Amino acid sequence: MPDKNIPLVLVIFGGSGDLAHRKLYPALFNLFEQGLLARNFAVLGTARRPWTHEYLREQVLEAVREANPDTELDEHELTAFTQHFYYQAHDVTNPDHYQTLKKAISKLDQKYAAGHNRIFYLAMAPRFFGTIAEQIYEQHLLGDGFNRLVIEKPFGRDLKSANKLNDQISHAFAEKDVYRIDHYLGKELVQNILPMRLSNPLIKNIWNHRYIKNVQVTLAESLGVEARGGYYETSGALRDMVQNHIFQIITLLAMPEPADLTAGAIHAAKQALWDSVIFPSSAMVARNFTRGQYDKSSSTFAYLEEPNVDPKSLTETFVAGEIKFLGGPLAKVPIFFRTGKRLREKQSRIDIVLQSMNNLYGKASSNTLSIIVDPVMRFYITINGKKITEPGLRPENLVYRFSDEDLRQVPDGYERLLHDVLVEDRTNFTHWRELEKFWEYIDTVEDAWLAEDKGIDHLDQYAPFKMGPAAANKIFEDASDHWIYR
Ligand code: BG6
C-alpha cells in the first residue's frame, strides 16, 4: 500500500457503537502504525451518549487492545494515535445538532490543517442513513476539499427504499464519492478471485460452460441471530447475505474480463454481467429456491424463540437458490448459492465443479476448484489419480495453504477498505448500478415468496448445526449433482 499522507477529518456517526469498536478503531490504528494515515488527521466520533473526548480515547485504546490480544503494542504510538480522537454528542434527527457538529469539524479542520477534506462514515442504524446525508447537505457540513460518504449495509430493504435512500444521498454526494461497504470485498480470497481467474491459463481456459458444470457458493454460520433479532426480522437471509456478499462473490466469478483494472472498468464489467441476469419466474423460484428457519437444540433457542423475533415470524434464516446469466464467460452455467445461520460450522467457500468426462479407468470424481474464504483461507483442486494397490481412480486434493507469514500480512477487510476510501479507490465498493440490479433480483424472489406464503403460518424448521433443510439438496437441475461441501 503506497504512503498517502492525506489530511482529513473523519466523522464517524455511531462512534460509540459496536462496529466502530470492533472494526473501525483497530483498522484505523493499523493504518496509523503503517504511516498510511496523515499526521494531519482527526477522527470525530458522534453518538447520542454524552461521552467526553477523554472517554472516547479510552474506548479507542481498549478497542485496539482487544483487537490485538497477542501483540505487544507500542504504548507511545497508541497514545499518539488516540490523541487524534474527539467526541461530539449528537442526535442525528435534530437539525440544530448539525450546527454544533459543523463547528466541531471546522475547529478540527483548522487545528489539524486538514485541508477541508471530509469523510463521513455512517456506522449506525440504517434507518438514519438518509436523514444524516440530507442534514449534512442542508446544514452545510460539506468542506471545500473532498467530501466522501462511507455507508454500511443494508442500503435499503428493497429497490424502492434503496432508490429513495440513493436520492437522499445524491443531493450531497456524487456517486463517485459514495463508498458502499461490502466487507466481503475486503477479504483476501474474494480479492483473489479475479487475479486467479485471469492470470492462470489452467483456470482461464476452462472458465466457460463447456468445462464448468456448476458453481456453488456457501456462506454458512454456526451462530444464530444473537442480539440482532430486531434487525434480522426486517431482513432475513436473502437480504442479509445474498443481496450483497453472495451477489458480489458471484459477480467476481461470472463477470466478463474488464478492459483494465481501473475501478471504472471493473464496475462496467460487473454491470455488463448484471444486464444479462435471468430474472426468475415464480415457477423458477418455487423450483430452484428453498428457505427455512432454525429449530432449537438442547442448548440453543429456535429462531422463533429469539429475543425481538415474532413467534409467528416467516423470516428465513436459511436460503438456497440458483442464478444464471446470459452473458459473461459463465453464461448459462447454473450458479447455486446457500447461506444460513445455525449451520454446522462457520464456512465461507466457493466450489467450482467441472464437467465429468468418459475415461478408460472407470468411476472418476468431477474435478473441483474450491476456494475457502473463511475461516481458514486456502484453495484446492480435486483431481483423480490412480489407486495404489488396486485398479481404479481416487480423488486427491492439490492444496494451496497460506504460510503463517502470509497470514500475518493479510490486513483485516475493514483496514483495506478504509485505506481504499483514503486513496480514492472505489474498486471494492458497490456501485449504485450493481445495487439496483441486486435489489431488482431480490424483489423478484421476495414477491414470489409473498405469493407462496398466503395460507402458510410457519416455515420449515431445520435442525441446528447441520447443513439446513433437506430440500436444499434438491435444487440441482441434474439429479446427480450435489453440494460439494456437505
Ligand atoms: C453481515 C451480516 O453482513 O455479515 C451478518 O449482517 C453476518 O448477519 C456477517 O453474520 C458475516 O460476515 P463474516 O465476515 O463473519 O462472514
Tab-separated table of C-alpha atoms in Angstrom, residues 64-465:
chain	number	residue	atom	x	y	z
A	64	VAL	CA	-7.242	-1.569	19.783
A	65	ARG	CA	-6.022	-3.715	22.690
A	66	GLU	CA	-8.960	-6.101	22.360
A	67	ALA	CA	-8.288	-6.500	18.642
A	68	ASN	CA	-4.619	-7.350	19.280
A	69	PRO	CA	-4.669	-9.695	22.280
A	70	ASP	CA	-1.378	-11.377	21.397
A	71	THR	CA	0.585	-8.368	20.251
A	72	GLU	CA	2.746	-6.123	22.337
A	73	LEU	CA	1.594	-2.688	21.284
A	74	ASP	CA	3.814	0.363	21.239
A	75	GLU	CA	2.173	2.372	24.035
A	76	HIS	CA	3.706	5.597	22.800
A	77	GLU	CA	2.219	5.076	19.329
A	78	LEU	CA	-1.090	4.094	20.838
A	79	THR	CA	-1.310	7.269	22.921
A	80	ALA	CA	-0.228	9.396	19.968
A	81	PHE	CA	-2.982	7.712	17.933
A	82	THR	CA	-5.758	8.263	20.457
A	83	GLN	CA	-4.864	11.964	20.700
A	84	HIS	CA	-6.359	12.351	17.205
A	85	PHE	CA	-9.816	11.363	18.528
A	86	TYR	CA	-12.585	13.739	19.585
A	87	TYR	CA	-16.179	13.257	20.584
A	88	GLN	CA	-19.353	15.216	19.990
A	89	ALA	CA	-22.712	14.118	21.447
A	90	HIS	CA	-25.185	14.269	18.585
A	91	ASP	CA	-28.807	13.448	17.879
A	92	VAL	CA	-28.963	12.715	14.163
A	93	THR	CA	-32.598	13.775	13.936
A	94	ASN	CA	-32.035	17.224	15.442
A	95	PRO	CA	-31.033	19.832	12.799
A	96	ASP	CA	-29.569	22.144	15.489
A	97	HIS	CA	-27.093	19.462	16.471
A	98	TYR	CA	-25.606	19.566	12.978
A	99	GLN	CA	-24.663	23.211	13.590
A	100	THR	CA	-22.702	22.176	16.688
A	101	LEU	CA	-21.141	19.365	14.708
A	102	LYS	CA	-20.218	21.740	11.928
A	103	LYS	CA	-18.356	23.968	14.380
A	104	ALA	CA	-16.559	20.991	15.879
A	105	ILE	CA	-15.482	19.825	12.408
A	106	SER	CA	-14.256	23.318	11.437
A	107	LYS	CA	-12.234	23.595	14.637
A	108	LEU	CA	-10.559	20.258	13.996
A	109	ASP	CA	-10.004	21.182	10.387
A	110	GLN	CA	-8.061	24.239	11.494
A	111	LYS	CA	-6.210	22.518	14.302
A	112	TYR	CA	-5.003	19.693	12.056
A	113	ALA	CA	-4.664	21.700	8.836
A	114	ALA	CA	-6.982	19.091	7.349
A	115	GLY	CA	-7.446	20.913	4.044
A	116	HIS	CA	-11.279	20.964	4.379
A	117	ASN	CA	-11.259	17.285	3.415
A	118	ARG	CA	-14.035	15.265	4.995
A	119	ILE	CA	-15.046	11.658	5.228
A	120	PHE	CA	-18.429	10.925	6.771
A	121	TYR	CA	-18.760	7.324	7.941
A	122	LEU	CA	-22.296	6.091	8.646
A	123	ALA	CA	-21.792	3.236	11.102
A	124	MET	CA	-25.177	3.266	12.761
A	125	ALA	CA	-28.797	2.142	12.401
A	126	PRO	CA	-29.651	2.223	8.668
A	127	ARG	CA	-32.956	3.979	9.239
A	128	PHE	CA	-30.956	7.170	9.842
A	129	PHE	CA	-28.721	6.971	6.743
A	130	GLY	CA	-30.979	9.135	4.575
A	131	THR	CA	-31.601	11.762	7.266
A	132	ILE	CA	-27.907	12.130	8.014
A	133	ALA	CA	-26.987	12.517	4.346
A	134	GLU	CA	-29.710	15.148	3.908
A	135	GLN	CA	-28.682	17.047	7.004
A	136	ILE	CA	-25.018	17.021	6.002
A	137	TYR	CA	-26.128	18.776	2.840
A	138	GLU	CA	-28.744	21.118	4.264
A	139	GLN	CA	-26.714	22.234	7.265
A	140	HIS	CA	-23.639	22.806	5.072
A	141	LEU	CA	-21.307	20.306	6.655
A	142	LEU	CA	-19.523	19.682	3.383
A	143	GLY	CA	-15.986	21.047	3.172
A	144	ASP	CA	-14.233	22.840	0.332
A	145	GLY	CA	-11.834	19.923	-0.153
A	146	PHE	CA	-13.081	16.411	-0.883
A	147	ASN	CA	-16.217	15.004	0.730
A	148	ARG	CA	-16.732	11.258	0.824
A	149	LEU	CA	-19.544	9.210	2.291
A	150	VAL	CA	-18.908	5.707	3.591
A	151	ILE	CA	-22.089	3.781	4.148
A	152	GLU	CA	-22.685	0.392	5.701
A	153	LYS	CA	-25.288	-2.114	4.669
A	154	PRO	CA	-28.180	-2.541	4.399
A	155	PHE	CA	-28.619	0.044	1.661
A	156	GLY	CA	-32.425	-0.082	1.648
A	157	ARG	CA	-34.566	-3.187	2.064
A	158	ASP	CA	-35.885	-3.364	-1.484
A	159	LEU	CA	-35.422	-1.456	-4.730
A	160	LYS	CA	-37.940	1.214	-3.778
A	161	SER	CA	-36.352	2.097	-0.429
A	162	ALA	CA	-32.841	1.839	-1.884
A	163	ASN	CA	-33.870	4.291	-4.603
A	164	LYS	CA	-35.228	6.677	-2.016
A	165	LEU	CA	-32.052	6.456	0.042
A	166	ASN	CA	-29.939	6.977	-3.027
A	167	ASP	CA	-31.918	10.116	-3.874
A	168	GLN	CA	-31.409	11.450	-0.359
A	169	ILE	CA	-27.691	10.830	-0.594
A	170	SER	CA	-27.191	12.143	-4.079
A	171	HIS	CA	-28.015	15.751	-3.138
A	172	ALA	CA	-24.896	15.872	-1.037
A	173	PHE	CA	-22.628	13.301	-2.670
A	174	ALA	CA	-21.886	12.379	-6.263
A	175	GLU	CA	-21.802	8.627	-6.965
A	176	LYS	CA	-18.008	8.805	-7.249
A	177	ASP	CA	-17.864	9.974	-3.604
A	178	VAL	CA	-20.159	7.272	-2.197
A	179	TYR	CA	-18.388	4.204	-0.791
A	180	ARG	CA	-20.941	1.468	-0.126
A	181	ILE	CA	-19.241	-1.066	2.085
A	182	ASP	CA	-19.497	-4.761	1.428
A	183	HIS	CA	-16.939	-6.157	3.836
A	184	TYR	CA	-16.664	-9.372	1.798
A	185	LEU	CA	-14.974	-7.319	-0.914
A	186	GLY	CA	-12.173	-6.619	1.574
A	187	LYS	CA	-11.449	-10.328	2.154
A	188	GLU	CA	-8.205	-11.713	0.780
A	189	LEU	CA	-9.637	-14.662	-1.096
A	190	VAL	CA	-12.509	-12.667	-2.518
A	191	GLN	CA	-9.992	-10.128	-3.825
A	192	ASN	CA	-8.056	-13.079	-5.228
A	193	ILE	CA	-10.890	-14.341	-7.453
A	194	LEU	CA	-10.169	-12.127	-10.462
A	195	PRO	CA	-6.360	-12.480	-10.410
A	196	MET	CA	-6.761	-16.235	-10.117
A	197	ARG	CA	-9.269	-16.393	-12.964
A	198	LEU	CA	-7.432	-14.076	-15.292
A	199	SER	CA	-3.758	-14.894	-14.786
A	200	ASN	CA	-3.766	-18.704	-14.955
A	201	PRO	CA	-4.232	-20.393	-18.342
A	202	LEU	CA	-5.145	-23.532	-16.402
A	203	ILE	CA	-8.159	-21.729	-14.975
A	204	LYS	CA	-8.888	-19.067	-17.578
A	205	ASN	CA	-9.181	-21.577	-20.428
A	206	ILE	CA	-11.777	-23.685	-18.688
A	207	TRP	CA	-13.865	-20.773	-17.414
A	208	ASN	CA	-16.959	-21.449	-19.542
A	209	HIS	CA	-19.949	-23.773	-19.796
A	210	ARG	CA	-18.075	-26.331	-21.876
A	211	TYR	CA	-15.939	-27.185	-18.880
A	212	ILE	CA	-17.730	-25.855	-15.817
A	213	LYS	CA	-20.782	-27.818	-14.794
A	214	ASN	CA	-21.881	-25.633	-11.927
A	215	VAL	CA	-20.646	-23.163	-9.340
A	216	GLN	CA	-21.569	-23.336	-5.665
A	217	VAL	CA	-21.232	-20.520	-3.164
A	218	THR	CA	-21.770	-21.329	0.511
A	219	LEU	CA	-21.732	-18.773	3.331
A	220	ALA	CA	-22.528	-20.819	6.417
A	221	GLU	CA	-22.534	-19.641	10.015
A	222	SER	CA	-22.894	-21.628	13.215
A	223	LEU	CA	-24.076	-18.615	15.210
A	224	GLY	CA	-27.766	-17.780	15.451
A	225	VAL	CA	-29.090	-14.231	15.144
A	226	GLU	CA	-27.767	-13.448	18.640
A	227	ALA	CA	-28.870	-9.991	19.793
A	228	ARG	CA	-29.839	-8.878	16.269
A	229	GLY	CA	-33.345	-10.351	16.140
A	230	GLY	CA	-34.921	-6.910	15.663
A	231	TYR	CA	-32.835	-6.135	12.600
A	232	TYR	CA	-32.977	-9.677	11.258
A	233	GLU	CA	-36.777	-9.649	11.306
A	234	THR	CA	-36.674	-6.845	8.735
A	235	SER	CA	-34.117	-8.685	6.676
A	236	GLY	CA	-33.848	-12.490	6.585
A	237	ALA	CA	-31.051	-14.475	4.996
A	238	LEU	CA	-31.842	-13.386	1.425
A	239	ARG	CA	-31.481	-9.677	2.149
A	240	ASP	CA	-28.812	-10.028	4.838
A	241	MET	CA	-26.316	-12.168	2.900
A	242	VAL	CA	-27.420	-12.867	-0.687
A	243	GLN	CA	-28.265	-9.322	-1.795
A	244	ASN	CA	-24.726	-8.169	-1.041
A	245	HIS	CA	-21.979	-10.671	-0.154
A	246	ILE	CA	-23.165	-13.636	-2.227
A	247	PHE	CA	-24.030	-11.489	-5.245
A	248	GLN	CA	-20.653	-9.763	-5.133
A	249	ILE	CA	-18.836	-13.104	-4.968
A	250	ILE	CA	-20.914	-14.461	-7.860
A	251	THR	CA	-20.227	-11.278	-9.825
A	252	LEU	CA	-16.478	-11.698	-9.462
A	253	LEU	CA	-16.788	-15.314	-10.588
A	254	ALA	CA	-19.018	-14.658	-13.585
A	255	MET	CA	-18.237	-11.151	-14.883
A	256	PRO	CA	-16.539	-10.673	-18.240
A	257	GLU	CA	-12.887	-9.742	-18.213
A	258	PRO	CA	-12.645	-5.982	-17.563
A	259	ALA	CA	-10.881	-3.786	-20.129
A	260	ASP	CA	-8.283	-2.918	-17.452
A	261	LEU	CA	-8.018	-2.910	-13.679
A	262	THR	CA	-9.370	0.570	-13.005
A	263	ALA	CA	-12.411	0.867	-10.762
A	264	GLY	CA	-14.406	2.204	-13.728
A	265	ALA	CA	-13.588	-0.780	-15.951
A	266	ILE	CA	-14.322	-3.258	-13.177
A	267	HIS	CA	-17.673	-1.684	-12.388
A	268	ALA	CA	-18.510	-1.594	-16.106
A	269	ALA	CA	-17.772	-5.330	-16.420
A	270	LYS	CA	-19.880	-6.072	-13.341
A	271	GLN	CA	-22.756	-4.085	-14.786
A	272	ALA	CA	-22.474	-5.862	-18.119
A	273	LEU	CA	-22.887	-9.165	-16.300
A	274	TRP	CA	-25.939	-7.987	-14.379
A	275	ASP	CA	-27.532	-6.597	-17.505
A	276	SER	CA	-27.667	-10.214	-18.644
A	277	VAL	CA	-29.114	-11.763	-15.474
A	278	ILE	CA	-32.102	-14.059	-15.900
A	279	PHE	CA	-34.820	-12.935	-13.511
A	280	PRO	CA	-36.604	-15.997	-12.134
A	281	SER	CA	-40.308	-16.571	-12.734
A	282	SER	CA	-42.479	-17.614	-9.764
A	283	ALA	CA	-42.250	-21.201	-11.016
A	284	MET	CA	-38.453	-20.964	-11.057
A	285	VAL	CA	-38.427	-19.560	-7.528
A	286	ALA	CA	-40.658	-22.403	-6.371
A	287	ARG	CA	-38.378	-24.950	-8.033
A	288	ASN	CA	-34.904	-23.512	-7.525
A	289	PHE	CA	-35.122	-21.767	-4.163
A	290	THR	CA	-35.506	-23.172	-0.660
A	291	ARG	CA	-35.778	-21.455	2.681
A	292	GLY	CA	-36.076	-22.443	6.289
A	293	GLN	CA	-35.747	-21.416	9.914
A	294	TYR	CA	-33.522	-22.943	12.545
A	295	ASP	CA	-35.136	-25.023	15.232
A	296	LYS	CA	-33.958	-25.292	18.806
A	297	SER	CA	-31.259	-27.616	20.109
A	298	SER	CA	-30.727	-28.785	23.696
A	299	SER	CA	-28.593	-25.707	24.342
A	300	THR	CA	-29.808	-23.104	21.812
A	301	PHE	CA	-33.069	-21.306	21.043
A	302	ALA	CA	-35.147	-21.818	17.932
A	303	TYR	CA	-35.274	-18.695	15.758
A	304	LEU	CA	-38.901	-18.165	16.809
A	305	GLU	CA	-37.809	-18.033	20.465
A	306	GLU	CA	-35.013	-15.494	19.965
A	307	PRO	CA	-35.381	-12.049	21.570
A	308	ASN	CA	-37.188	-9.472	19.402
A	309	VAL	CA	-38.427	-12.136	16.985
A	310	ASP	CA	-42.137	-12.502	16.245
A	311	PRO	CA	-43.107	-16.015	17.446
A	312	LYS	CA	-45.001	-16.412	14.143
A	313	SER	CA	-42.265	-14.944	12.016
A	314	LEU	CA	-41.907	-16.035	8.392
A	315	THR	CA	-38.387	-14.643	8.193
A	316	GLU	CA	-35.974	-17.143	6.665
A	317	THR	CA	-32.689	-17.884	8.427
A	318	PHE	CA	-31.559	-20.133	5.577
A	319	VAL	CA	-31.874	-19.765	1.844
A	320	ALA	CA	-30.542	-21.737	-1.091
A	321	GLY	CA	-31.091	-20.773	-4.709
A	322	GLU	CA	-29.866	-20.792	-8.265
A	323	ILE	CA	-28.958	-17.901	-10.537
A	324	LYS	CA	-27.956	-17.767	-14.193
A	325	PHE	CA	-26.695	-15.156	-16.586
A	326	LEU	CA	-26.929	-14.960	-20.357
A	327	GLY	CA	-23.654	-13.070	-20.695
A	328	GLY	CA	-20.118	-13.377	-19.359
A	329	PRO	CA	-17.884	-16.418	-19.506
A	330	LEU	CA	-20.209	-18.481	-17.295
A	331	ALA	CA	-23.292	-17.765	-19.418
A	332	LYS	CA	-25.923	-20.454	-18.781
A	333	VAL	CA	-23.817	-22.202	-16.118
A	334	PRO	CA	-26.025	-22.867	-13.073
A	335	ILE	CA	-24.672	-20.948	-10.085
A	336	PHE	CA	-26.012	-22.295	-6.815
A	337	PHE	CA	-25.753	-20.485	-3.521
A	338	ARG	CA	-26.826	-21.014	0.074
A	339	THR	CA	-26.421	-19.234	3.342
A	340	GLY	CA	-27.813	-19.725	6.793
A	341	LYS	CA	-27.494	-19.181	10.492
A	342	ARG	CA	-27.000	-22.056	12.971
A	343	LEU	CA	-25.442	-24.371	10.427
A	344	ARG	CA	-22.782	-26.942	11.147
A	345	GLU	CA	-19.821	-24.576	11.243
A	346	LYS	CA	-18.550	-21.245	10.010
A	347	GLN	CA	-17.540	-21.730	6.404
A	348	SER	CA	-17.455	-19.243	3.537
A	349	ARG	CA	-16.466	-21.016	0.350
A	350	ILE	CA	-16.789	-21.366	-3.386
A	351	ASP	CA	-16.764	-24.720	-5.191
A	352	ILE	CA	-16.392	-24.799	-8.953
A	353	VAL	CA	-17.434	-28.162	-10.333
A	354	LEU	CA	-16.078	-29.249	-13.699
A	355	GLN	CA	-17.954	-31.383	-16.221
A	356	SER	CA	-17.038	-35.006	-15.915
A	357	MET	CA	-15.848	-36.955	-18.937
A	358	ASN	CA	-15.617	-40.531	-20.053
A	359	ASN	CA	-12.299	-42.145	-19.278
A	360	LEU	CA	-10.641	-45.536	-19.603
A	361	TYR	CA	-10.278	-46.099	-15.859
A	362	GLY	CA	-13.860	-46.222	-14.628
A	363	LYS	CA	-15.566	-44.100	-11.991
A	364	ALA	CA	-13.927	-40.696	-11.647
A	365	SER	CA	-14.847	-37.725	-9.446
A	366	SER	CA	-15.505	-34.350	-11.042
A	367	ASN	CA	-12.531	-32.041	-10.831
A	368	THR	CA	-13.395	-29.200	-8.491
A	369	LEU	CA	-11.687	-25.964	-7.612
A	370	SER	CA	-12.539	-24.949	-4.053
A	371	ILE	CA	-11.781	-21.550	-2.589
A	372	ILE	CA	-12.167	-21.333	1.174
A	373	VAL	CA	-12.577	-17.691	2.139
A	374	ASP	CA	-13.132	-18.257	5.884
A	375	PRO	CA	-12.289	-19.331	8.487
A	376	VAL	CA	-9.014	-20.891	7.248
A	377	MET	CA	-8.015	-19.382	3.911
A	378	ARG	CA	-6.897	-21.902	1.303
A	379	PHE	CA	-7.799	-23.222	-2.091
A	380	TYR	CA	-7.548	-26.617	-3.618
A	381	ILE	CA	-8.137	-28.542	-6.789
A	382	THR	CA	-9.532	-32.046	-6.539
A	383	ILE	CA	-8.057	-34.298	-9.216
A	384	ASN	CA	-8.093	-38.021	-9.919
A	385	GLY	CA	-5.039	-40.231	-9.715
A	386	LYS	CA	-4.615	-43.992	-9.666
A	387	LYS	CA	-5.307	-46.083	-6.630
A	388	ILE	CA	-2.070	-47.515	-5.297
A	389	THR	CA	-2.750	-51.204	-4.809
A	390	GLU	CA	-5.840	-51.862	-6.885
A	391	PRO	CA	-7.242	-50.767	-10.229
A	392	GLY	CA	-9.250	-47.573	-10.473
A	393	LEU	CA	-9.039	-43.932	-9.551
A	394	ARG	CA	-9.050	-41.978	-6.328
A	395	PRO	CA	-9.534	-38.233	-5.820
A	396	GLU	CA	-6.684	-36.215	-4.329
A	397	ASN	CA	-6.538	-32.562	-3.299
A	398	LEU	CA	-3.811	-30.244	-4.520
A	399	VAL	CA	-3.908	-27.715	-1.720
A	400	TYR	CA	-2.575	-24.171	-1.588
A	401	ARG	CA	-2.219	-23.026	2.016
A	402	PHE	CA	-1.103	-19.619	3.176
A	403	SER	CA	2.048	-19.586	5.300
A	404	ASP	CA	1.958	-18.100	8.806
A	405	GLU	CA	3.956	-15.209	7.412
A	406	ASP	CA	1.356	-14.670	4.648
A	407	LEU	CA	-1.434	-14.787	7.190
A	408	ARG	CA	0.268	-12.198	9.379
A	409	GLN	CA	0.425	-9.858	6.425
A	410	VAL	CA	-3.223	-10.118	5.393
A	411	PRO	CA	-4.951	-6.948	6.571
A	412	ASP	CA	-8.417	-7.057	8.051
A	413	GLY	CA	-11.099	-6.308	5.454
A	414	TYR	CA	-12.036	-3.035	7.124
A	415	GLU	CA	-8.439	-1.870	7.188
A	416	ARG	CA	-8.197	-2.449	3.464
A	417	LEU	CA	-11.470	-0.782	2.654
A	418	LEU	CA	-10.804	2.243	4.859
A	419	HIS	CA	-7.477	2.671	3.158
A	420	ASP	CA	-9.206	2.470	-0.226
A	421	VAL	CA	-11.510	5.311	0.832
A	422	LEU	CA	-8.493	7.426	1.808
A	423	VAL	CA	-6.771	6.898	-1.539
A	424	GLU	CA	-9.994	7.213	-3.534
A	425	ASP	CA	-10.042	3.671	-4.862
A	426	ARG	CA	-13.647	2.598	-5.440
A	427	THR	CA	-12.874	-0.803	-6.929
A	428	ASN	CA	-14.044	-2.794	-3.926
A	429	PHE	CA	-17.222	-0.889	-3.175
A	430	THR	CA	-20.706	-1.472	-4.530
A	431	HIS	CA	-21.747	0.834	-7.351
A	432	TRP	CA	-25.321	2.067	-7.384
A	433	ARG	CA	-25.969	0.358	-10.734
A	434	GLU	CA	-24.957	-3.010	-9.269
A	435	LEU	CA	-27.073	-2.456	-6.220
A	436	GLU	CA	-30.114	-1.579	-8.327
A	437	LYS	CA	-29.895	-4.922	-10.125
A	438	PHE	CA	-29.216	-6.835	-6.922
A	439	TRP	CA	-32.376	-5.398	-5.380
A	440	GLU	CA	-34.440	-5.964	-8.506
A	441	TYR	CA	-33.475	-9.619	-8.360
A	442	ILE	CA	-34.148	-9.930	-4.613
A	443	ASP	CA	-37.524	-8.210	-5.026
A	444	THR	CA	-38.456	-10.772	-7.676
A	445	VAL	CA	-37.733	-13.626	-5.266
A	446	GLU	CA	-39.369	-11.916	-2.283
A	447	ASP	CA	-42.521	-11.221	-4.335
A	448	ALA	CA	-42.734	-14.857	-5.385
A	449	TRP	CA	-42.335	-15.908	-1.756
A	450	LEU	CA	-45.004	-13.475	-0.610
A	451	ALA	CA	-47.433	-15.040	-3.041
A	452	GLU	CA	-46.419	-18.530	-1.835
A	453	ASP	CA	-46.798	-17.547	1.822
A	454	LYS	CA	-50.521	-16.918	1.626
A	455	GLY	CA	-52.059	-19.503	3.894
A	456	ILE	CA	-48.778	-20.727	5.418
A	457	ASP	CA	-48.271	-19.988	9.084
A	458	HIS	CA	-44.716	-21.154	9.537
A	459	LEU	CA	-41.610	-22.026	7.571
A	460	ASP	CA	-39.857	-25.370	7.512
A	461	GLN	CA	-37.694	-25.727	10.575
A	462	TYR	CA	-34.239	-27.192	10.151
A	463	ALA	CA	-32.128	-28.941	12.729
A	464	PRO	CA	-29.392	-26.712	14.173
A	465	PHE	CA	-25.723	-27.480	13.497
